[in-house]
Amino acid sequence: GQQLNQSPQSMFIQEGEDVSMNCTSSSIFNTWLWYKQDPGEGPVLLIALYKAGELTSNGRLTAQFGITRKDSFLNISASIPSDVGIYFCAGQGIASNTGKLIFGQGTTLQVKP
Amino acid sequence: NAGVMQNPRHLVRRRGQEARLRCSPMKGHSHVYWYRQLPEEGLKFMVYLQKENIIDESGMPKERFSAEFPKEGPSILRIQQVVRGDSAAYFCASSPVEDSNTEAFFGQGTRLTVV
């Protein structure tokens, strides 16, 4: 089945630094989504991307839908302590007509004040 | 306007017992998705339901697992004769329209522990 490879697996950075994480797939996706999950909570949608090449920002977050439709990245600028959490990419495959999502393995972000 | 409500938040079952997980979608949402998350992994799709219909159960284990979304009441994920490997967080998401999981909102999850 379709899989997403998300990297890095974890990051430990200083407050104020920029962060970048990405997802790749061997197959094409129609939609790329980025979620954040806090401990004990459900995923919260950060950014949704619907077109190849699309670049979208949400505050300090910027994400892009790769032109090949097989990859996406998420950047966080000027990180702050509340950015701590697990970030997941998720995609809706081209063959899917039910809206189900394929999730990456997650990137755990830790921010040192 | 309440979000997706899942209960219980935590559930402990002994091996061989049954686990029932409930999901009340957001008001006006008629599409429900169930996902399972093992420790330190991403979410894995299990099943997609509309009212009274299972649309896609390709991610559901063939045995012991079942799901329903009745005309009235919450969606139920049922696990019979639980085993240790069923221990995980189970998330429900709901959306108002078909093929719009991108607009789906996730609940806080039910954390199942099998002892």
mmCIF file of C-alpha atoms in Angstrom:
data_model
loop_
_atom_site.group_PDB
_atom_site.id
_atom_site.type_symbol
_atom_site.label_atom_id
_atom_site.label_comp_id
_atom_site.label_asym_id
_atom_site.label_seq_id
_atom_site.Cartn_x
_atom_site.Cartn_y
_atom_site.Cartn_z
ATOM 1 C CA GLY A 1 0.000 0.000 0.000
ATOM 2 C CA GLN A 2 0.922 3.664 -0.117
ATOM 3 C CA GLN A 3 3.422 4.868 2.476
ATOM 4 C CA LEU A 4 4.828 8.209 3.519
ATOM 5 C CA ASN A 5 8.409 8.611 4.694
ATOM 6 C CA GLN A 6 8.725 11.517 7.077
ATOM 7 C CA SER A 7 12.018 12.991 8.254
ATOM 8 C CA PRO A 8 13.641 13.776 10.495
ATOM 9 C CA GLN A 9 12.226 11.498 13.146
ATOM 10 C CA SER A 10 13.040 13.992 15.883
ATOM 11 C CA MET A 11 14.563 17.433 16.311
ATOM 12 C CA PHE A 12 15.912 19.291 19.327
ATOM 13 C CA ILE A 13 16.423 22.973 18.630
ATOM 14 C CA GLN A 14 16.987 26.275 20.355
ATOM 15 C CA GLU A 15 14.141 28.742 20.706
ATOM 16 C CA GLY A 16 14.218 31.189 17.799
ATOM 17 C CA GLU A 17 15.651 28.744 15.300
ATOM 18 C CA ASP A 18 13.904 27.746 12.093
ATOM 19 C CA VAL A 19 12.750 24.165 11.554
ATOM 20 C CA SER A 20 12.202 22.153 8.410
ATOM 21 C CA MET A 21 10.693 18.700 7.987
ATOM 22 C CA ASN A 22 9.539 16.793 4.944
ATOM 23 C CA CYS A 23 7.607 13.851 3.625
ATOM 24 C CA THR A 24 8.161 11.770 0.535
ATOM 25 C CA SER A 25 6.177 9.061 -1.159
ATOM 26 C CA SER A 26 6.749 6.626 -3.983
ATOM 27 C CA SER A 27 3.252 7.364 -5.304
ATOM 28 C CA ILE A 28 1.275 10.471 -6.168
ATOM 29 C CA PHE A 29 -0.993 12.235 -3.709
ATOM 30 C CA ASN A 30 -3.931 14.534 -4.457
ATOM 31 C CA THR A 31 -3.752 16.374 -1.158
ATOM 32 C CA TRP A 32 -1.068 16.975 1.446
ATOM 33 C CA LEU A 33 -1.873 17.936 5.000
ATOM 34 C CA TRP A 34 0.242 18.820 8.002
ATOM 35 C CA TYR A 35 -1.003 18.134 11.545
ATOM 36 C CA LYS A 36 0.334 18.799 15.034
ATOM 37 C CA GLN A 37 -0.388 16.461 17.908
ATOM 38 C CA ASP A 38 0.138 17.401 21.536
ATOM 39 C CA PRO A 39 0.517 14.669 24.181
ATOM 40 C CA GLY A 40 -2.792 13.019 24.985
ATOM 41 C CA GLU A 41 -4.647 14.910 22.273
ATOM 42 C CA GLY A 42 -5.878 14.323 18.751
ATOM 43 C CA PRO A 43 -4.189 15.756 15.649
ATOM 44 C CA VAL A 44 -4.949 19.368 14.798
ATOM 45 C CA LEU A 45 -4.792 20.496 11.183
ATOM 46 C CA LEU A 46 -2.148 23.156 10.526
ATOM 47 C CA ILE A 47 -2.013 23.508 6.751
ATOM 48 C CA ALA A 48 -3.784 21.851 3.814
ATOM 49 C CA LEU A 49 -2.337 21.775 0.281
ATOM 50 C CA TYR A 50 -4.439 20.909 -2.756
ATOM 51 C CA LYS A 51 -2.358 21.706 -5.862
ATOM 52 C CA ALA A 52 1.077 20.628 -7.026
ATOM 53 C CA GLY A 53 3.527 23.463 -6.455
ATOM 54 C CA GLU A 54 1.236 25.225 -3.989
ATOM 55 C CA LEU A 55 2.985 27.176 -1.246
ATOM 56 C CA THR A 56 0.814 28.076 1.747
ATOM 57 C CA SER A 57 1.539 29.941 4.961
ATOM 58 C CA ASN A 58 -0.205 29.977 8.314
ATOM 59 C CA GLY A 59 1.527 32.446 10.603
ATOM 60 C CA ARG A 60 5.065 31.187 11.195
ATOM 61 C CA LEU A 61 4.313 27.964 9.308
ATOM 62 C CA THR A 62 4.912 27.479 5.601
ATOM 63 C CA ALA A 63 4.255 24.299 3.646
ATOM 64 C CA GLN A 64 4.634 23.335 0.011
ATOM 65 C CA PHE A 65 3.065 20.658 -2.168
ATOM 66 C CA GLY A 66 5.889 19.253 -4.268
ATOM 67 C CA ILE A 67 5.666 19.686 -8.029
ATOM 68 C CA THR A 68 5.962 15.928 -8.571
ATOM 69 C CA ARG A 69 3.032 15.419 -6.120
ATOM 70 C CA LYS A 70 5.202 12.929 -4.261
ATOM 71 C CA ASP A 71 6.573 15.169 -1.540
ATOM 72 C CA SER A 72 5.856 18.059 0.794
ATOM 73 C CA PHE A 73 7.759 20.090 3.344
ATOM 74 C CA LEU A 74 6.810 22.108 6.413
ATOM 75 C CA ASN A 75 8.881 24.997 7.726
ATOM 76 C CA ILE A 76 8.457 26.660 11.094
ATOM 77 C CA SER A 77 10.202 29.983 11.513
ATOM 78 C CA ALA A 78 11.413 31.526 14.767
ATOM 79 C CA SER A 79 10.394 28.558 16.902
ATOM 80 C CA ILE A 80 8.876 29.100 20.339
ATOM 81 C CA PRO A 81 8.423 26.666 23.246
ATOM 82 C CA SER A 82 4.754 26.007 22.419
ATOM 83 C CA ASP A 83 5.828 24.580 19.059
ATOM 84 C CA VAL A 84 6.824 21.444 20.960
ATOM 85 C CA GLY A 85 4.882 18.409 19.809
ATOM 86 C CA ILE A 86 4.680 15.771 17.113
ATOM 87 C CA TYR A 87 4.151 16.909 13.536
ATOM 88 C CA PHE A 88 2.575 14.564 11.020
ATOM 89 C CA CYS A 89 2.253 14.804 7.292
ATOM 90 C CA ALA A 90 -0.744 13.098 5.737
ATOM 91 C CA GLY A 91 -1.822 12.565 2.166
ATOM 92 C CA GLN A 92 -4.894 11.561 0.282
ATOM 93 C CA GLY A 93 -3.917 9.158 -2.469
ATOM 94 C CA ILE A 94 -4.924 9.597 -6.078
ATOM 95 C CA ALA A 95 -6.743 6.271 -6.030
ATOM 96 C CA SER A 96 -8.740 7.115 -2.941
ATOM 97 C CA ASN A 97 -12.341 8.191 -3.396
ATOM 98 C CA THR A 98 -13.276 7.931 0.248
ATOM 99 C CA GLY A 99 -11.160 10.684 1.746
ATOM 100 C CA LYS A 100 -9.054 8.374 3.881
ATOM 101 C CA LEU A 101 -5.622 9.688 4.799
ATOM 102 C CA ILE A 102 -2.182 8.072 4.848
ATOM 103 C CA PHE A 103 -0.027 9.434 7.702
ATOM 104 C CA GLY A 104 3.736 9.736 8.015
ATOM 105 C CA GLN A 105 5.541 8.425 11.086
ATOM 106 C CA GLY A 106 5.817 11.854 12.674
ATOM 107 C CA THR A 107 8.558 14.327 13.595
ATOM 108 C CA THR A 108 8.969 14.998 17.305
ATOM 109 C CA LEU A 109 10.018 18.587 17.917
ATOM 110 C CA GLN A 110 11.580 19.779 21.144
ATOM 111 C CA VAL A 111 12.420 23.443 21.687
ATOM 112 C CA LYS A 112 14.924 24.581 24.282
ATOM 113 C CA PRO A 113 14.075 27.997 25.765
ATOM 114 C CA ASN B 1 -20.378 24.170 19.117
ATOM 115 C CA ALA B 2 -18.882 20.989 20.472
ATOM 116 C CA GLY B 3 -16.149 19.269 18.523
ATOM 117 C CA VAL B 4 -15.819 15.546 17.906
ATOM 118 C CA MET B 5 -16.473 13.803 21.204
ATOM 119 C CA GLN B 6 -14.920 10.467 21.991
ATOM 120 C CA ASN B 7 -15.470 8.432 25.106
ATOM 121 C CA PRO B 8 -14.125 7.050 27.167
ATOM 122 C CA ARG B 9 -10.807 8.910 27.039
ATOM 123 C CA HIS B 10 -9.074 5.961 28.672
ATOM 124 C CA LEU B 11 -10.194 2.345 28.718
ATOM 125 C CA VAL B 12 -8.540 -0.609 30.439
ATOM 126 C CA ARG B 13 -9.585 -4.111 29.500
ATOM 127 C CA ARG B 14 -8.317 -7.553 30.426
ATOM 128 C CA ARG B 15 -7.366 -9.928 27.650
ATOM 129 C CA GLY B 16 -10.458 -11.592 26.249
ATOM 130 C CA GLN B 17 -12.876 -8.821 27.193
ATOM 131 C CA GLU B 18 -14.731 -6.586 24.787
ATOM 132 C CA ALA B 19 -13.927 -2.908 24.196
ATOM 133 C CA ARG B 20 -16.511 -0.414 22.960
ATOM 134 C CA LEU B 21 -15.309 2.981 21.793
ATOM 135 C CA ARG B 22 -17.801 5.733 21.056
ATOM 136 C CA CYS B 23 -17.570 8.717 18.754
ATOM 137 C CA SER B 24 -20.091 11.519 18.446
ATOM 138 C CA PRO B 25 -19.324 13.570 15.322
ATOM 139 C CA MET B 26 -19.588 17.309 15.136
ATOM 140 C CA LYS B 27 -23.102 18.626 14.699
ATOM 141 C CA GLY B 28 -24.128 18.386 11.069
ATOM 142 C CA HIS B 29 -21.391 15.874 10.192
ATOM 143 C CA SER B 30 -22.563 12.578 8.742
ATOM 144 C CA HIS B 31 -19.206 11.046 7.807
ATOM 145 C CA VAL B 32 -16.992 9.317 10.350
ATOM 146 C CA TYR B 33 -13.467 7.896 10.064
ATOM 147 C CA TRP B 34 -11.678 5.711 12.621
ATOM 148 C CA TYR B 35 -7.883 5.621 12.889
ATOM 149 C CA ARG B 36 -5.532 3.667 15.177
ATOM 150 C CA GLN B 37 -2.242 5.003 16.486
ATOM 151 C CA LEU B 38 0.350 2.706 18.008
ATOM 152 C CA PRO B 39 2.953 4.263 20.340
ATOM 153 C CA GLU B 40 5.403 6.496 18.473
ATOM 154 C CA GLU B 41 3.752 5.873 15.111
ATOM 155 C CA GLY B 42 1.467 7.768 12.789
ATOM 156 C CA LEU B 43 -2.251 7.181 12.505
ATOM 157 C CA LYS B 44 -3.455 4.242 10.431
ATOM 158 C CA PHE B 45 -6.824 4.341 8.687
ATOM 159 C CA MET B 46 -9.287 1.686 9.796
ATOM 160 C CA VAL B 47 -12.792 2.396 8.530
ATOM 161 C CA TYR B 48 -14.997 5.065 6.932
ATOM 162 C CA LEU B 49 -18.708 5.165 7.679
ATOM 163 C CA GLN B 50 -21.690 7.220 6.747
ATOM 164 C CA LYS B 51 -24.988 6.996 8.582
ATOM 165 C CA GLU B 52 -26.011 3.303 8.600
ATOM 166 C CA ASN B 53 -23.387 2.398 5.964
ATOM 167 C CA ILE B 54 -19.808 1.151 5.981
ATOM 168 C CA ILE B 55 -18.142 2.734 2.957
ATOM 169 C CA ASP B 56 -14.536 1.604 3.288
ATOM 170 C CA GLU B 57 -13.266 -0.916 5.845
ATOM 171 C CA SER B 58 -10.009 -1.732 4.104
ATOM 172 C CA GLY B 59 -7.973 -0.899 7.215
ATOM 173 C CA MET B 60 -9.972 -2.996 9.650
ATOM 174 C CA PRO B 61 -8.557 -6.306 10.887
ATOM 175 C CA LYS B 62 -10.661 -9.115 9.494
ATOM 176 C CA GLU B 63 -11.464 -10.610 12.875
ATOM 177 C CA ARG B 64 -12.677 -9.228 16.203
ATOM 178 C CA PHE B 65 -13.108 -5.637 14.967
ATOM 179 C CA SER B 66 -16.387 -4.101 13.842
ATOM 180 C CA ALA B 67 -17.785 -0.611 13.441
ATOM 181 C CA GLU B 68 -21.193 0.932 13.067
ATOM 182 C CA PHE B 69 -22.737 4.362 12.704
ATOM 183 C CA PRO B 70 -26.472 4.034 13.375
ATOM 184 C CA LYS B 71 -29.122 6.455 12.274
ATOM 185 C CA GLU B 72 -29.374 7.724 15.830
ATOM 186 C CA GLY B 73 -26.521 7.876 18.282
ATOM 187 C CA PRO B 74 -22.752 7.775 18.119
ATOM 188 C CA SER B 75 -20.472 5.682 15.960
ATOM 189 C CA ILE B 76 -19.173 2.605 17.791
ATOM 190 C CA LEU B 77 -15.886 0.798 17.252
ATOM 191 C CA ARG B 78 -16.116 -2.611 18.848
ATOM 192 C CA ILE B 79 -13.188 -4.902 19.584
ATOM 193 C CA GLN B 80 -14.033 -8.382 20.769
ATOM 194 C CA GLN B 81 -11.718 -10.645 22.765
ATOM 195 C CA VAL B 82 -9.045 -7.974 23.085
ATOM 196 C CA VAL B 83 -5.365 -8.920 23.031
ATOM 197 C CA ARG B 84 -2.298 -6.985 24.209
ATOM 198 C CA GLY B 85 -1.568 -5.901 20.651
ATOM 199 C CA ASP B 86 -4.854 -3.967 20.549
ATOM 200 C CA SER B 87 -3.422 -1.472 23.049
ATOM 201 C CA ALA B 88 -3.313 1.817 21.151
ATOM 202 C CA ALA B 89 -4.947 5.210 20.804
ATOM 203 C CA TYR B 90 -8.061 5.136 18.639
ATOM 204 C CA PHE B 91 -9.081 8.391 16.963
ATOM 205 C CA CYS B 92 -12.306 9.328 15.294
ATOM 206 C CA ALA B 93 -12.652 12.101 12.727
ATOM 207 C CA SER B 94 -15.841 13.520 11.244
ATOM 208 C CA SER B 95 -16.607 15.571 8.173
ATOM 209 C CA PRO B 96 -19.739 17.112 6.747
ATOM 210 C CA VAL B 97 -19.361 15.945 3.157
ATOM 211 C CA GLU B 98 -18.048 13.016 1.179
ATOM 212 C CA ASP B 99 -14.438 12.937 -0.050
ATOM 213 C CA SER B 100 -13.543 15.772 2.241
ATOM 214 C CA ASN B 101 -11.426 14.181 4.873
ATOM 215 C CA THR B 102 -9.343 17.287 4.517
ATOM 216 C CA GLU B 103 -12.115 19.093 6.329
ATOM 217 C CA ALA B 104 -12.360 16.382 8.947
ATOM 218 C CA PHE B 105 -11.858 17.199 12.595
ATOM 219 C CA PHE B 106 -10.318 14.729 14.996
ATOM 220 C CA GLY B 107 -11.492 13.873 18.490
ATOM 221 C CA GLN B 108 -9.164 13.578 21.451
ATOM 222 C CA GLY B 109 -9.001 9.821 21.134
ATOM 223 C CA THR B 110 -9.592 6.802 23.325
ATOM 224 C CA ARG B 111 -6.501 5.218 24.795
ATOM 225 C CA LEU B 112 -7.073 1.492 25.132
ATOM 226 C CA THR B 113 -4.829 -0.513 27.414
ATOM 227 C CA VAL B 114 -5.139 -4.285 27.462
ATOM 228 C CA VAL B 115 -3.724 -5.924 30.548
#
